Short mmCIF file of C-alpha atoms in Angstrom, two decimals:
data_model
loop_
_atom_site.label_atom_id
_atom_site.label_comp_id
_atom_site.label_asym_id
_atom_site.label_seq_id
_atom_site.Cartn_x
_atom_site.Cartn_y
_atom_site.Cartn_z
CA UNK Q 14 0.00 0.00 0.00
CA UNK Q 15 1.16 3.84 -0.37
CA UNK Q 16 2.11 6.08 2.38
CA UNK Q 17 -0.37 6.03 5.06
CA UNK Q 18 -3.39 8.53 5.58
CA UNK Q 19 -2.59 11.51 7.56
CA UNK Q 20 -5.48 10.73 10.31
CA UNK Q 21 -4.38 12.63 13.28
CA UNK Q 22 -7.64 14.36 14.07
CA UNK Q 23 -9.42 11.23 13.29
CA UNK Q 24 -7.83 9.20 16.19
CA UNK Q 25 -7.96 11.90 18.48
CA UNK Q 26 -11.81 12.30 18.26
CA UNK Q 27 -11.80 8.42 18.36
CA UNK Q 28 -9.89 8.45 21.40
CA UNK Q 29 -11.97 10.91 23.29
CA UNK Q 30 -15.27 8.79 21.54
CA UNK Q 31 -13.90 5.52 23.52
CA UNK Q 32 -14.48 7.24 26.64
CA UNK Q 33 -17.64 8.80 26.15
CA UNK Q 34 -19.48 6.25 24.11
CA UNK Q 35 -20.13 3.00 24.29
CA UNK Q 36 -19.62 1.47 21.38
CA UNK Q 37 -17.85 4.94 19.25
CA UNK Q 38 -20.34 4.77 17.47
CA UNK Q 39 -24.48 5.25 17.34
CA UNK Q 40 -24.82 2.70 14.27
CA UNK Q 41 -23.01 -0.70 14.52
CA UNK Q 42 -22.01 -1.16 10.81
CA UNK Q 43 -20.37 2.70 11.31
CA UNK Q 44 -17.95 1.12 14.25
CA UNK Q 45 -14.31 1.86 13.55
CA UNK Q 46 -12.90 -1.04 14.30
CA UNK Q 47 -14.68 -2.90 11.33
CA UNK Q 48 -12.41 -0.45 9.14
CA UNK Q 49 -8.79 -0.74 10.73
CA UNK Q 50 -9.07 2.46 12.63
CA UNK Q 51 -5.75 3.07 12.19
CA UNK Q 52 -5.57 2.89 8.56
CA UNK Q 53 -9.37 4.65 7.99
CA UNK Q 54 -10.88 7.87 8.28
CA UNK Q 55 -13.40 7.87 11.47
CA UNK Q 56 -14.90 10.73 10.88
CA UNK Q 57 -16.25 13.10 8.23
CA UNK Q 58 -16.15 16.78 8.03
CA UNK Q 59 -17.89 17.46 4.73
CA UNK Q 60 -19.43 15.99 1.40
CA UNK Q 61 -20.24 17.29 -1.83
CA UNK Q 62 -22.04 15.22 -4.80
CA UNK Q 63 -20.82 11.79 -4.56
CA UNK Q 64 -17.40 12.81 -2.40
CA UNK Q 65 -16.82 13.26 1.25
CA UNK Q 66 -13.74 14.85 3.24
CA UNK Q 67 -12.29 14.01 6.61
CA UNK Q 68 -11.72 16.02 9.55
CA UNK Q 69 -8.30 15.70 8.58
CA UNK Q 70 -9.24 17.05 4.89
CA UNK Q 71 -8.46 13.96 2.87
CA UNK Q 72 -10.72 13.64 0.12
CA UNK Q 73 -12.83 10.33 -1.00
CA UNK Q 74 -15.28 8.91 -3.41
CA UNK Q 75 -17.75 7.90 -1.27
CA UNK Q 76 -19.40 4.37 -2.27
CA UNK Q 77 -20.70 4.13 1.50
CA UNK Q 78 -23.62 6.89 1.10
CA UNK Q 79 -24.40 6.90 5.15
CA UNK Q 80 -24.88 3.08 4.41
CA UNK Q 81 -27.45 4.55 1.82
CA UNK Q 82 -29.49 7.02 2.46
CA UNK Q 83 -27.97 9.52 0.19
CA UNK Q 84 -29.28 8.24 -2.90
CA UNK Q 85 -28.62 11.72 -5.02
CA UNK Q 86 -25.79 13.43 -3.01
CA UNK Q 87 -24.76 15.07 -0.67
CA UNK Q 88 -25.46 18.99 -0.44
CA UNK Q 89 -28.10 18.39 -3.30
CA UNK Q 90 -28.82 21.38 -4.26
CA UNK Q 91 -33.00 20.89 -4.72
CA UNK Q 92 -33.15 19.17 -1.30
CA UNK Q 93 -30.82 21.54 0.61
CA UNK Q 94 -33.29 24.21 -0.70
CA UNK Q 95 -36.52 22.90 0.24
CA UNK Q 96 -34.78 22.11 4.19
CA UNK Q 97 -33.63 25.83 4.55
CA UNK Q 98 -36.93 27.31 2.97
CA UNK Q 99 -39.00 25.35 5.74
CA UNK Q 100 -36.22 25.68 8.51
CA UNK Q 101 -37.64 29.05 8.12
CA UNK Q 102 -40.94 28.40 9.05
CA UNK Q 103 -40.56 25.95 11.46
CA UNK Q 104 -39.35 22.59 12.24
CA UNK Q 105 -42.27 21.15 14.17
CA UNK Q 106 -45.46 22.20 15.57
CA UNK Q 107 -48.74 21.44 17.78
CA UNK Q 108 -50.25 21.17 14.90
CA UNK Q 109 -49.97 19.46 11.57
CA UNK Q 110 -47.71 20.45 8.52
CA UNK Q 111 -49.12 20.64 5.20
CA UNK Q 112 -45.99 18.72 4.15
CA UNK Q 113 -47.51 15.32 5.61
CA UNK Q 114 -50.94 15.57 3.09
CA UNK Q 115 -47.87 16.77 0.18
CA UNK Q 116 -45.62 13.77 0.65
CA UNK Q 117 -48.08 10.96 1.38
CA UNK Q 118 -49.83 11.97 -1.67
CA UNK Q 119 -46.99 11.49 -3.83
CA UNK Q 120 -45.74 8.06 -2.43
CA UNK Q 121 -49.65 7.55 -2.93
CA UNK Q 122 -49.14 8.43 -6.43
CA UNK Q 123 -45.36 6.86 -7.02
CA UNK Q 124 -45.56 3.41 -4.94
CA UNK Q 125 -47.63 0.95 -6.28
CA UNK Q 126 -49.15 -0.81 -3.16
CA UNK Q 127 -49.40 2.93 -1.32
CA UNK Q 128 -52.93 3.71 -0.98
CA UNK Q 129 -52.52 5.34 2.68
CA UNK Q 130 -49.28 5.92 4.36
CA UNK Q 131 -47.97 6.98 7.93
CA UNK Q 132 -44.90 8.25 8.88
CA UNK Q 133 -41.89 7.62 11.24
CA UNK Q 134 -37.95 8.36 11.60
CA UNK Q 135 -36.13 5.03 11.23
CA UNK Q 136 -36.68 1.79 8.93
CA UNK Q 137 -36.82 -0.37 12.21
CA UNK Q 138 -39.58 1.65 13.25
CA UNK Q 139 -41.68 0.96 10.27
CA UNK Q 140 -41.01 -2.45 10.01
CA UNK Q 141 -42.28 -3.18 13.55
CA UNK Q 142 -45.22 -0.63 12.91
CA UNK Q 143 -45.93 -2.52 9.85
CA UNK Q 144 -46.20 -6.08 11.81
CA UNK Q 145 -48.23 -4.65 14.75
CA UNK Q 146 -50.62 -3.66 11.54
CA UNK Q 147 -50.48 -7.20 10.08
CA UNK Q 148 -51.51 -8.89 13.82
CA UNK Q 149 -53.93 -6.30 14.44
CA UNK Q 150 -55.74 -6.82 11.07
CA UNK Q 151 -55.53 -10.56 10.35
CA UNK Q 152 -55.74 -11.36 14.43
CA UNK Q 153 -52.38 -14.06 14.16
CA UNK Q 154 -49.65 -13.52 16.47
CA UNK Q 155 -46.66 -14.90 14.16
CA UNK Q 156 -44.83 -12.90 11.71
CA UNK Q 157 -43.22 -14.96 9.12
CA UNK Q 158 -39.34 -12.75 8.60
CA UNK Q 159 -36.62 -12.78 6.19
CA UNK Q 160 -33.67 -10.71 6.38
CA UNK Q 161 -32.58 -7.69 8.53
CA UNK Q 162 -35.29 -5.76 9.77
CA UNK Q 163 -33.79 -3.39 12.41
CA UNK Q 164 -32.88 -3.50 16.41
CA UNK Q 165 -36.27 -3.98 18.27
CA UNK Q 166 -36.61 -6.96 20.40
CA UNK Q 167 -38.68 -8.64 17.29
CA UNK Q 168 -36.43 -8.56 14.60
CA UNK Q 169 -33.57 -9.74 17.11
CA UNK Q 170 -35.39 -12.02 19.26
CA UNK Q 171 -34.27 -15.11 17.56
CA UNK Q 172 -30.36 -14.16 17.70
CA UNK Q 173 -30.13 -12.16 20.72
CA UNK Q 174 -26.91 -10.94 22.17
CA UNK Q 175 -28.94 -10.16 25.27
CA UNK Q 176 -31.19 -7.84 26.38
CA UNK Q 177 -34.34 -9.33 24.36
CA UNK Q 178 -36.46 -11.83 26.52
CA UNK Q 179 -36.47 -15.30 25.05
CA UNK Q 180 -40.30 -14.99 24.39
CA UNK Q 181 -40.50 -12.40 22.46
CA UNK Q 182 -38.88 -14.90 19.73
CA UNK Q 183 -42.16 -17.04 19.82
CA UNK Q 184 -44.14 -14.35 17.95
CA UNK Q 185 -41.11 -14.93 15.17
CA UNK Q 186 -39.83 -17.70 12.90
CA UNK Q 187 -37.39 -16.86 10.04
CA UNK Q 188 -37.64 -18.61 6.72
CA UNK Q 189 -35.07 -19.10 3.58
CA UNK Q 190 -34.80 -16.60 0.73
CA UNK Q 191 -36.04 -17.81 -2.50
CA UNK Q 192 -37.40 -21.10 -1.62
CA UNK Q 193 -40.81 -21.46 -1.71
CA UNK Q 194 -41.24 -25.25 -0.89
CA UNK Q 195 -39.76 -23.89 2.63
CA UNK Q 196 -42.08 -21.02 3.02
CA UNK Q 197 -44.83 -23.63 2.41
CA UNK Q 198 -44.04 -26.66 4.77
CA UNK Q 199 -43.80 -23.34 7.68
CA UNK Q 200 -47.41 -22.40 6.32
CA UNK Q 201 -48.14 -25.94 7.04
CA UNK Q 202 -46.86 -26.77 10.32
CA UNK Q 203 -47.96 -22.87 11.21
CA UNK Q 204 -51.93 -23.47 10.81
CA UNK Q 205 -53.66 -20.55 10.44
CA UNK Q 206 -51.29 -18.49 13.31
CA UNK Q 207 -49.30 -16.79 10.14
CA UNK Q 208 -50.27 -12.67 9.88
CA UNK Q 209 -47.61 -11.69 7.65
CA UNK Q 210 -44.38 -12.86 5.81
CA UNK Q 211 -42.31 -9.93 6.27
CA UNK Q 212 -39.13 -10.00 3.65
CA UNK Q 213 -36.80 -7.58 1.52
CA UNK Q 214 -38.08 -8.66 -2.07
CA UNK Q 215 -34.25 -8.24 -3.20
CA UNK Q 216 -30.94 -6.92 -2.21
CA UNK Q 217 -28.02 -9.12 -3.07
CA UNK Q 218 -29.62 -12.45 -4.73
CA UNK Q 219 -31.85 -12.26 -7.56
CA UNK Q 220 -35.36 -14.10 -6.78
CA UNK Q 221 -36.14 -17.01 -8.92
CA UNK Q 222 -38.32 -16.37 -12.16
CA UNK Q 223 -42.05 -16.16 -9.90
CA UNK Q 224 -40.58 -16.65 -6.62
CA UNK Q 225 -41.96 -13.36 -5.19
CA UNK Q 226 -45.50 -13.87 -6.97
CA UNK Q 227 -45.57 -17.15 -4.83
CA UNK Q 228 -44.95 -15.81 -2.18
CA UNK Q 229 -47.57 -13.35 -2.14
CA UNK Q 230 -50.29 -16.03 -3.48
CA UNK Q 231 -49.14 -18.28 -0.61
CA UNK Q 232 -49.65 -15.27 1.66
CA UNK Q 233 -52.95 -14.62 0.39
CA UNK Q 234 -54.01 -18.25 0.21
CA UNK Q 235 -53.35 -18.81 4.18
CA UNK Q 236 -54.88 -15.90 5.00
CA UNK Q 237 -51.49 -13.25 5.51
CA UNK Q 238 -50.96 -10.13 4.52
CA UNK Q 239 -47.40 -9.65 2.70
CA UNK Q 240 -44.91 -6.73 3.68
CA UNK Q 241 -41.98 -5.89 1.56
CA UNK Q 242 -39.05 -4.51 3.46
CA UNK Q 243 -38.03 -1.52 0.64
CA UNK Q 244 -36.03 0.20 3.10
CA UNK Q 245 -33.20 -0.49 1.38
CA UNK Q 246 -34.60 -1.03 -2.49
CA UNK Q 247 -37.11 2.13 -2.06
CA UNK Q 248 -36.33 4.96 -4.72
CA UNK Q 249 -33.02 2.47 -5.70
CA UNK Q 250 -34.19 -0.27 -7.79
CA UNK Q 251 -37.59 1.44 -9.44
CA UNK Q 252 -39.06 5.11 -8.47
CA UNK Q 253 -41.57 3.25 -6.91
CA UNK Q 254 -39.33 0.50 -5.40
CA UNK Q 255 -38.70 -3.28 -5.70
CA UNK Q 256 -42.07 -4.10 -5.80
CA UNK Q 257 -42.77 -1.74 -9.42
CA UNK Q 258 -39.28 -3.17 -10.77
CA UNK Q 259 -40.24 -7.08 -10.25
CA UNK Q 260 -44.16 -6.09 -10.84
CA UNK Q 261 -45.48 -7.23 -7.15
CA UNK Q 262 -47.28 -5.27 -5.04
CA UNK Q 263 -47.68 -6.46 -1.29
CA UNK Q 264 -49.58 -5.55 1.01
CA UNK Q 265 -47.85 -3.16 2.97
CA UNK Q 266 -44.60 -2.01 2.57
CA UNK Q 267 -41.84 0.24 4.63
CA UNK Q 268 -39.56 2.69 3.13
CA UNK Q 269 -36.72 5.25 4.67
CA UNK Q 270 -33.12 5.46 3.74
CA UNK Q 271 -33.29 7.15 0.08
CA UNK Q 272 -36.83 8.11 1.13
CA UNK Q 273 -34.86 12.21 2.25
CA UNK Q 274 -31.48 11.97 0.73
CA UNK Q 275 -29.97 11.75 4.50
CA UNK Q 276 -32.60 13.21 6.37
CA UNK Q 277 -34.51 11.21 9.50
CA UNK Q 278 -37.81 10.16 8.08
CA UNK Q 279 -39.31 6.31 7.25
CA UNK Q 280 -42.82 5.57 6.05
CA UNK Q 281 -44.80 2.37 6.08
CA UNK Q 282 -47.87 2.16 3.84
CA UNK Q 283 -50.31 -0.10 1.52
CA UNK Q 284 -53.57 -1.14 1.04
CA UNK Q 285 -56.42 1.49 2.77
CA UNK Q 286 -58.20 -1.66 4.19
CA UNK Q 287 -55.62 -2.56 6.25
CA UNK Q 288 -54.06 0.42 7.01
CA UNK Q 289 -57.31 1.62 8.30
CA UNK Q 290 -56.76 -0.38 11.49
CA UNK Q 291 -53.82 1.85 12.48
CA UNK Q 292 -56.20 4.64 13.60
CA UNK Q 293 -57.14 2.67 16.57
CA UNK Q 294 -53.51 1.29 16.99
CA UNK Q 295 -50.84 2.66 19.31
CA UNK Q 296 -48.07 3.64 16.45
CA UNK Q 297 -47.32 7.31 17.14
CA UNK Q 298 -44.14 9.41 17.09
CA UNK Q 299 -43.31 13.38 18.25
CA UNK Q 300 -41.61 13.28 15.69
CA UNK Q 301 -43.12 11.41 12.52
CA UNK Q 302 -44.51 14.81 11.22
CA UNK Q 303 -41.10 16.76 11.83
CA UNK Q 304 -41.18 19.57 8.86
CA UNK Q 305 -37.07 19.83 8.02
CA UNK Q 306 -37.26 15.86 6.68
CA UNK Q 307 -40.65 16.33 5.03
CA UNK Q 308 -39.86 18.90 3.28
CA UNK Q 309 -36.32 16.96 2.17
CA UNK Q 310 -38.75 13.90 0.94
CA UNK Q 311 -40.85 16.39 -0.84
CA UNK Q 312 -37.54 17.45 -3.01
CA UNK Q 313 -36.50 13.92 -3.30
CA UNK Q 314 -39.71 12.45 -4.53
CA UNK Q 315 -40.15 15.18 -7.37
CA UNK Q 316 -36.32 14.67 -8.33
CA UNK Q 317 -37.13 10.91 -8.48
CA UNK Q 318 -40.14 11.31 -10.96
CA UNK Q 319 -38.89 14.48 -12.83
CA UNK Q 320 -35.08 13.17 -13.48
CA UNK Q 321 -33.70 10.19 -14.64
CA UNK Q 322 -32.25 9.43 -11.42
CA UNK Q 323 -32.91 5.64 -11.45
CA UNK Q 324 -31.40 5.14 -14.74
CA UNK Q 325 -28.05 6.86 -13.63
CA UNK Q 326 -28.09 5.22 -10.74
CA UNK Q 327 -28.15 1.69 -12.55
CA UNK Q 328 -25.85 2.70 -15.41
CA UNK Q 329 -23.59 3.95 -13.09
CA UNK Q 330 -23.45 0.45 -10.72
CA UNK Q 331 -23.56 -1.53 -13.84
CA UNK Q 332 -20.33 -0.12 -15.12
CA UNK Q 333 -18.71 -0.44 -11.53
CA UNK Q 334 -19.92 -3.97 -11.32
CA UNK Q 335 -18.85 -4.73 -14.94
CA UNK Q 336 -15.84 -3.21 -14.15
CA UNK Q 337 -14.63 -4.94 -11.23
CA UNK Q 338 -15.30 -8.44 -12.32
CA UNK Q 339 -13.57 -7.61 -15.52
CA UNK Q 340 -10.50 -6.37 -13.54
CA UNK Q 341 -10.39 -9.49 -11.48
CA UNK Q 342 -10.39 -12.02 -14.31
CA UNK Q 343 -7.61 -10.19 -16.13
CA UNK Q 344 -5.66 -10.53 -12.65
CA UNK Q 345 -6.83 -13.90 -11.96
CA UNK Q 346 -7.99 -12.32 -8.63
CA UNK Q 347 -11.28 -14.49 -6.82
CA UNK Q 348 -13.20 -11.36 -5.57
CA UNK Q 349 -16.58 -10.40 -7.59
CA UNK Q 350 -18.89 -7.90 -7.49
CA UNK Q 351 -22.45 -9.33 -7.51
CA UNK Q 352 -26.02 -8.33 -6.48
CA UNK Q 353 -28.27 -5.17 -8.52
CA UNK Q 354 -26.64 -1.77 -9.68
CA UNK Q 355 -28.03 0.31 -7.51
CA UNK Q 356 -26.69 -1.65 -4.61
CA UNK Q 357 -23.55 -4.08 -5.55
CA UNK Q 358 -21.73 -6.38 -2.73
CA UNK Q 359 -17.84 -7.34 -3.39
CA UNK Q 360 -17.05 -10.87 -1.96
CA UNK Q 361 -13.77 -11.58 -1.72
CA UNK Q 362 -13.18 -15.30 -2.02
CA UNK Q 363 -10.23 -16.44 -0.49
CA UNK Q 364 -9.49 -20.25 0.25
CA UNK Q 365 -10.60 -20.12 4.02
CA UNK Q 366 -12.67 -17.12 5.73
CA UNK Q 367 -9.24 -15.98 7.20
CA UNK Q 368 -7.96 -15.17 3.92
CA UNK Q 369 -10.71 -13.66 2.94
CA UNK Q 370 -10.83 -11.41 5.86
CA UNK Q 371 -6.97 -10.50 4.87
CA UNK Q 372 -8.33 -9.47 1.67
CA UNK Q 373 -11.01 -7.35 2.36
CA UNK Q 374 -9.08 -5.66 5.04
CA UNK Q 375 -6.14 -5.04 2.67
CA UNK Q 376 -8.54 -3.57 0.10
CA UNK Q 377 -10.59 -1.34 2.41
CA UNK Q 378 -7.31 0.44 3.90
CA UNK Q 379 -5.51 0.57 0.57
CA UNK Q 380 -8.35 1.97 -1.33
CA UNK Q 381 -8.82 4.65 1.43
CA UNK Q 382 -5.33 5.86 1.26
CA UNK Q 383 -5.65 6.21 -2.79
CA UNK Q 384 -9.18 8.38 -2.15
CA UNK Q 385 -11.91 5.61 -2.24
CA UNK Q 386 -14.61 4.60 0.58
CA UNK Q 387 -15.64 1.35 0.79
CA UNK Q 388 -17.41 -0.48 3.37
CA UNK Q 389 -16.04 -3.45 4.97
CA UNK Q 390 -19.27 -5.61 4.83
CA UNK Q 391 -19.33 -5.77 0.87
CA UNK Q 392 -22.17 -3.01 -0.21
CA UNK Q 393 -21.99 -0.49 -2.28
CA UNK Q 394 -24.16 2.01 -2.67
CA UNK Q 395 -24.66 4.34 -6.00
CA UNK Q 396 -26.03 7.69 -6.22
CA UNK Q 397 -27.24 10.44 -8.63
CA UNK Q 398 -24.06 12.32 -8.11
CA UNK Q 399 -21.40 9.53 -9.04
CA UNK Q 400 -19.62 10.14 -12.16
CA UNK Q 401 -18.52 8.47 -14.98
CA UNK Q 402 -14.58 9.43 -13.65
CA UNK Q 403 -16.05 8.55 -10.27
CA UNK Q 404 -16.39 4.81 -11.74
CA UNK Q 405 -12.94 5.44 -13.63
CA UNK Q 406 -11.20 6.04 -10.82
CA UNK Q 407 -12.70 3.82 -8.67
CA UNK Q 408 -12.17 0.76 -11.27
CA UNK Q 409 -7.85 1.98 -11.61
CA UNK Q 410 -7.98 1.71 -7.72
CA UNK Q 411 -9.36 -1.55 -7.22
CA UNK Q 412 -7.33 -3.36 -10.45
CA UNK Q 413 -4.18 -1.83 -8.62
CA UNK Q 414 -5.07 -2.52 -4.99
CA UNK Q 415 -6.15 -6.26 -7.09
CA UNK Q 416 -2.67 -6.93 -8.49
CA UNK Q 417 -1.10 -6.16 -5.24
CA UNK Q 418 -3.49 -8.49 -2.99
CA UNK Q 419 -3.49 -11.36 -5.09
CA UNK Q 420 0.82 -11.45 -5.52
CA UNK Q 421 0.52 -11.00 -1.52
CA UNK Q 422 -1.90 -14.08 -1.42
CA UNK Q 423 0.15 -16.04 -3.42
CA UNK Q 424 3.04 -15.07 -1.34
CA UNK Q 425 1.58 -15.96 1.74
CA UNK Q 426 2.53 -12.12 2.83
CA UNK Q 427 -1.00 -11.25 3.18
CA UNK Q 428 -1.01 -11.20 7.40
CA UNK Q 429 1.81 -8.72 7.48
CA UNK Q 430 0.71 -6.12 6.61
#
């Protein structure tokens, strides 16, 4: 690798952060030890367009995104506008902001299953507001889950790390991506306990040809409602989500992430019948009608229908993933870049996990100190601002940073550094 980063300021604010927070950091995935704190930025000062700087003024592409919520930038111009015009005015009130009727009228409009919506602050929040709709309507206690659905005691029941009381996991039981056969035999042994299957249509794996259809008819055919998880895939994959690019609509569905370009706001939403019940549930935030990320959604969701936005964003990650695994044949390197575009995972494949661990670690610090942010666990995350030289870049960085890993592997050098 080059000279190291100059990351002085960095390690001082992550020594004071060690004994003031538990953790560093308020997001797991953001934890600085999962980037070799040594050889990574901790913290950001600044970002423009598809670039952010450190506190120590070393300049990156950013392929991170705040693990995705900026979906067209940061500093976008449109958005920044509409914030500091209602900043203004207010951030929140006693009483309702016009902004609520605006933006839940256009998801109405833009997201296929959306006939009413509500709104929250974080995608755990609406996916647990979305399954206390689901019990509520059908009457079942169990909520069928695949995937990562946030913190709360439900989504973490079954794999606690304490904290979570072992019941809590009764009202759960996970279930395997893309097969249906599975999904069926749970329906089966389940009876007629099964409210919802709650799952991310998509993120990494590609669903069979009909697997999501199934799912929803085997939802419907038991009696279920079915929730897509788009807080990821919202505004990424289609303007109105996974559900319009695959052509399934569920039931309900949560958004949040892309949903402000950065801002605090999440959404869950779907048919009117069963969204109905939530007037006589207890889901209710101070904060769901906050003005500032409103009014960011309400720039997002006009720059999403008015621009081609998805289509840059998916020319953009098709060239990086193109790119990559074109790099890594010529070098004979066994990493590739798989998944969707808009969201791409690198998987290094080394001959045990150790040496892939080597690998990824060697990448992630070596493509920091040559101006690139990626994030240890794989993703990467595209946005309206990336360039074409962004992707240029990007692509010289990783065949280099390629090259030098794989004569390291085959070296056995790999640990020493």
């Amino acid at each position: 690798m080059p000279a190291e980063l100059t990351l002085n300021e960095s390690q001082r604010l992550y020594g004071r952060a060690q004994r003031l927070i538990p953790g560093v950091s308020q997001t797991n995935s953001k934890r600085p030890p999962a980037f070799a704190p040594a050889d990574y930025p901790a913290y950001a000062a600044y970002g423009k367009g598809s670039h952010v700087w450190d506190v120590d003024g070393n300049e990156y592409i950013d392929w991170i995104l705040g693990l995705g919520p900026i979906s067209l930038g940061y500093r976008y111009p449109t958005v920044d506008c509409a914030i500091r015009k209602q900043l203004e005015r207010g951030i929140i009130y006693g009483l309702l902001d016009p902004l609520e009727v605006s933006v839940a009228a256009k998801l109405v409009d833009l997201v296929p299953c959306a006939e009413s919506v509500r709104f929250l602050k974080g995608g755990g929040e609406a996916t647990t507001a979305a399954a206390r709709v689901a019990r509520a309507f059908t009457g079942r206690d169990l909520i069928l889950s695949n995937g990562y659905h946030g913190w709360q005691d439900q989504w973490t029941a079954t794999r606690s790390d304490g904290g979570v009381p072992p019941a809590v996991g009764t009202t759960i039981r996970e279930f395997p991506y893309a097969d249906i056969d599975a999904l069926g035999e749970i329906f089966r042994s389940a009876g007629d306990n099964v409210a919802a299957v709650l799952m991310s249509p998509a993120l990494i794996e590609t669903p069979p040809p009909g697997y999501l259809g199934a799912v929803r008819d085997l939802c419907h055919a038991n009696g279920a409602l079915l929730i897509f998880d788009e807080v990821v895939t919202g505004f990424r994959f289609s303007v109105g989500g996974a559900q319009e690019y695959f052509g399934v609509t569920p039931d309900l569905a949560c958004f949040a992430k892309a949903m402000a370009n950065g801002m605090p706001l999440s959404c869950f939403c779907g048919r009117a019948d069963v969204m109905a019940v939530t007037e006589n549930l207890k889901i209710t935030a101070t904060y769901g009608g906050e003005a500032l990320s409103l009014a960011a959604a309400d720039a997002c969701l006009d720059e999403y229908r008015n621009n081609d936005v998805i289509a840059h964003i998916w020319r953009i990650g098709r060239r990086l993933i193109e790119g990559t695994n074109a790099a890594a044949e010529d070098v004979g390197h066994p990493v590739r870049r798989t998944g969707f575009p808009p969201l791409s995972h690198l998987e290094f494949r080394g001959e045990t996990d150790q040496e892939s661990t080597l690998m990824r670690s060697y990448f992630i610090r070596g493509a920091a100190a040559r101006g690139v942010l990626f994030h240890p666990g794989g993703l990467s995350y595209v946005c309206y601002s990336h360039t074409d030289a962004d992707v240029d870049v990007t692509l010289a960085v990783q065949r280099e940073l390629f090259v030098e890993i794989e004569a390291r592997r085959r070296a056995g050098t790999l640990a020493e550094v």
